[in-house]
Amino acid sequence: MTREQIRRIHSPIRASKLLNRNQNQSKRGILETPQVRTGQSQFEAVFSQQDMTATAGVIIRNHEGFVIGACTYPLGRTGDLTTAETNVYLQAAIFGKEMGFRELVVEGDTLIVIKKLKSDSVDRSVIGNIINEI
């Protein structure tokens, strides 16, 4: 079994332990705000070529690796998979900001988007406006 497979098995277990711990603390009125506000965002986009529609899923973990937020975003009609993936990057950044993270490590696998985000030049492509918003 690979490390990634083990991590996938243990993540829901750790998340449920965190939820139980937070429920117990809130009963006692001791719910504390976390000291570290760094998170990690993982996401995936699903694109239907027949319908030209996409849906995004985002998971946010805290600095300890616990899942503290998850959501899906229907992206509606989307031109192609690259546009869908770029929109997911944006949604992951927005979701992390809404959750109060000062720093967010966004993990993605679309090399085109990663290169455009790292570039200092003005992007005039179809996804340029989304890149500028991120």
mmCIF file of C-alpha atoms in Angstrom:
data_model
loop_
_atom_site.group_PDB
_atom_site.id
_atom_site.type_symbol
_atom_site.label_atom_id
_atom_site.label_comp_id
_atom_site.label_asym_id
_atom_site.label_seq_id
_atom_site.Cartn_x
_atom_site.Cartn_y
_atom_site.Cartn_z
ATOM 1 C CA MET A 1 0.000 0.000 0.000
ATOM 2 C CA THR A 2 1.431 3.391 -0.981
ATOM 3 C CA ARG A 3 1.707 6.395 1.323
ATOM 4 C CA GLU A 4 -0.996 8.214 -0.654
ATOM 5 C CA GLN A 5 -3.431 5.298 -0.249
ATOM 6 C CA ILE A 6 -2.726 5.180 3.476
ATOM 7 C CA ARG A 7 -3.186 8.954 3.729
ATOM 8 C CA ARG A 8 -6.567 8.694 1.976
ATOM 9 C CA ILE A 9 -7.703 6.054 4.460
ATOM 10 C CA HIS A 10 -6.518 7.955 7.535
ATOM 11 C CA SER A 11 -7.703 11.427 6.497
ATOM 12 C CA PRO A 12 -11.425 10.734 7.113
ATOM 13 C CA ILE A 13 -10.534 9.123 10.430
ATOM 14 C CA ARG A 14 -8.504 12.160 11.526
ATOM 15 C CA ALA A 15 -11.260 14.481 10.309
ATOM 16 C CA SER A 16 -13.886 12.639 12.360
ATOM 17 C CA LYS A 17 -11.632 12.758 15.439
ATOM 18 C CA LEU A 18 -11.238 16.507 14.970
ATOM 19 C CA LEU A 19 -14.995 16.976 14.643
ATOM 20 C CA ASN A 20 -15.601 14.934 17.795
ATOM 21 C CA ARG A 21 -12.943 16.907 19.679
ATOM 22 C CA ASN A 22 -14.478 20.221 18.576
ATOM 23 C CA GLN A 23 -17.957 19.059 19.607
ATOM 24 C CA ASN A 24 -16.671 18.124 23.066
ATOM 25 C CA GLN A 25 -14.882 21.456 23.439
ATOM 26 C CA SER A 26 -17.910 23.459 22.347
ATOM 27 C CA LYS A 27 -20.038 21.693 24.963
ATOM 28 C CA ARG A 28 -17.624 22.950 27.597
ATOM 29 C CA GLY A 29 -17.370 26.368 25.972
ATOM 30 C CA ILE A 30 -13.627 26.096 25.330
ATOM 31 C CA LEU A 31 -13.588 26.290 21.541
ATOM 32 C CA GLU A 32 -10.307 28.023 20.729
ATOM 33 C CA THR A 33 -9.292 29.740 17.534
ATOM 34 C CA PRO A 34 -6.270 28.093 15.921
ATOM 35 C CA GLN A 35 -2.938 29.854 16.351
ATOM 36 C CA VAL A 36 -1.610 28.823 12.943
ATOM 37 C CA ARG A 37 -3.595 30.115 9.976
ATOM 38 C CA THR A 38 -1.857 28.213 7.200
ATOM 39 C CA GLY A 39 -3.818 25.741 5.138
ATOM 40 C CA GLN A 40 -3.507 23.399 2.207
ATOM 41 C CA SER A 41 -6.079 23.267 -0.560
ATOM 42 C CA GLN A 42 -6.519 20.274 -2.829
ATOM 43 C CA PHE A 43 -8.998 20.288 -5.666
ATOM 44 C CA GLU A 44 -10.213 18.568 -8.768
ATOM 45 C CA ALA A 45 -12.376 19.563 -11.712
ATOM 46 C CA VAL A 46 -14.683 17.253 -13.618
ATOM 47 C CA PHE A 47 -15.424 18.314 -17.180
ATOM 48 C CA SER A 48 -18.142 16.849 -19.406
ATOM 49 C CA GLN A 49 -17.205 17.268 -23.045
ATOM 50 C CA GLN A 50 -20.722 16.360 -24.194
ATOM 51 C CA ASP A 51 -22.463 19.057 -22.141
ATOM 52 C CA MET A 52 -19.460 21.430 -21.982
ATOM 53 C CA THR A 53 -20.099 21.773 -18.234
ATOM 54 C CA ALA A 54 -17.771 21.418 -15.272
ATOM 55 C CA THR A 55 -17.947 20.893 -11.525
ATOM 56 C CA ALA A 56 -15.191 21.579 -9.016
ATOM 57 C CA GLY A 57 -14.433 19.984 -5.671
ATOM 58 C CA VAL A 58 -12.198 21.630 -3.055
ATOM 59 C CA ILE A 59 -10.832 20.219 0.222
ATOM 60 C CA ILE A 60 -8.986 22.399 2.735
ATOM 61 C CA ARG A 61 -6.725 20.950 5.412
ATOM 62 C CA ASN A 62 -5.154 22.753 8.336
ATOM 63 C CA HIS A 63 -1.458 22.707 9.240
ATOM 64 C CA GLU A 64 -1.906 19.322 10.966
ATOM 65 C CA GLY A 65 -3.491 17.701 7.903
ATOM 66 C CA PHE A 66 -7.042 17.608 9.265
ATOM 67 C CA VAL A 67 -9.860 18.240 6.798
ATOM 68 C CA ILE A 68 -11.558 21.403 8.006
ATOM 69 C CA GLY A 69 -13.566 22.326 4.949
ATOM 70 C CA ALA A 70 -14.868 20.809 1.745
ATOM 71 C CA CYS A 71 -17.171 22.075 -0.959
ATOM 72 C CA THR A 72 -18.265 21.638 -4.540
ATOM 73 C CA TYR A 73 -18.835 24.366 -7.092
ATOM 74 C CA PRO A 74 -20.911 23.843 -10.224
ATOM 75 C CA LEU A 75 -18.964 25.806 -12.823
ATOM 76 C CA GLY A 76 -21.697 25.590 -15.453
ATOM 77 C CA ARG A 77 -20.898 25.883 -19.144
ATOM 78 C CA THR A 78 -17.153 25.903 -19.620
ATOM 79 C CA GLY A 79 -15.219 25.995 -22.875
ATOM 80 C CA ASP A 80 -12.599 23.386 -22.031
ATOM 81 C CA LEU A 81 -10.839 21.525 -19.246
ATOM 82 C CA THR A 82 -8.076 24.143 -18.853
ATOM 83 C CA THR A 83 -10.657 26.867 -18.215
ATOM 84 C CA ALA A 84 -12.403 24.589 -15.707
ATOM 85 C CA GLU A 85 -9.109 23.862 -13.894
ATOM 86 C CA THR A 86 -8.284 27.588 -13.789
ATOM 87 C CA ASN A 87 -11.695 28.317 -12.277
ATOM 88 C CA VAL A 88 -11.040 25.655 -9.645
ATOM 89 C CA TYR A 89 -7.776 27.363 -8.650
ATOM 90 C CA LEU A 90 -9.755 30.579 -8.190
ATOM 91 C CA GLN A 91 -12.509 28.859 -6.178
ATOM 92 C CA ALA A 92 -9.905 27.170 -3.950
ATOM 93 C CA ALA A 93 -8.279 30.546 -3.233
ATOM 94 C CA ILE A 94 -11.651 32.177 -2.496
ATOM 95 C CA PHE A 95 -12.735 29.304 -0.233
ATOM 96 C CA GLY A 96 -9.445 29.468 1.707
ATOM 97 C CA LYS A 97 -9.814 33.223 2.157
ATOM 98 C CA GLU A 98 -13.419 32.817 3.340
ATOM 99 C CA MET A 99 -12.206 30.295 5.923
ATOM 100 C CA GLY A 100 -9.781 32.892 7.278
ATOM 101 C CA PHE A 101 -6.445 31.511 6.127
ATOM 102 C CA ARG A 102 -3.636 34.029 5.781
ATOM 103 C CA GLU A 103 -1.522 31.563 3.805
ATOM 104 C CA LEU A 104 -2.859 28.810 1.587
ATOM 105 C CA VAL A 105 -0.881 26.224 -0.352
ATOM 106 C CA VAL A 106 -2.956 25.398 -3.419
ATOM 107 C CA GLU A 107 -2.154 22.019 -4.963
ATOM 108 C CA GLY A 108 -3.019 21.447 -8.592
ATOM 109 C CA ASP A 109 -1.793 19.408 -11.503
ATOM 110 C CA THR A 110 -2.449 21.671 -14.494
ATOM 111 C CA LEU A 111 0.982 22.743 -15.717
ATOM 112 C CA ILE A 112 -0.401 25.467 -18.007
ATOM 113 C CA VAL A 113 -2.133 27.202 -15.093
ATOM 114 C CA ILE A 114 0.877 26.830 -12.794
ATOM 115 C CA LYS A 115 3.203 28.393 -15.399
ATOM 116 C CA LYS A 116 0.804 31.285 -16.007
ATOM 117 C CA LEU A 117 0.469 31.935 -12.259
ATOM 118 C CA LYS A 118 4.268 32.072 -11.887
ATOM 119 C CA SER A 119 4.744 34.317 -14.928
ATOM 120 C CA ASP A 120 5.118 38.089 -14.519
ATOM 121 C CA SER A 121 3.911 38.862 -18.046
ATOM 122 C CA VAL A 122 0.361 39.952 -18.830
ATOM 123 C CA ASP A 123 -1.739 36.978 -19.878
ATOM 124 C CA ARG A 124 -4.014 37.706 -22.834
ATOM 125 C CA SER A 125 -5.293 34.157 -23.266
ATOM 126 C CA VAL A 126 -8.828 32.901 -22.681
ATOM 127 C CA ILE A 127 -7.976 32.179 -19.030
ATOM 128 C CA GLY A 128 -6.059 35.452 -18.545
ATOM 129 C CA ASN A 129 -8.814 37.223 -16.590
ATOM 130 C CA ILE A 130 -9.159 34.279 -14.212
ATOM 131 C CA ILE A 131 -5.358 34.137 -13.742
ATOM 132 C CA ASN A 132 -5.287 37.867 -12.924
ATOM 133 C CA GLU A 133 -8.036 37.401 -10.341
ATOM 134 C CA ILE A 134 -6.144 34.624 -8.556
#
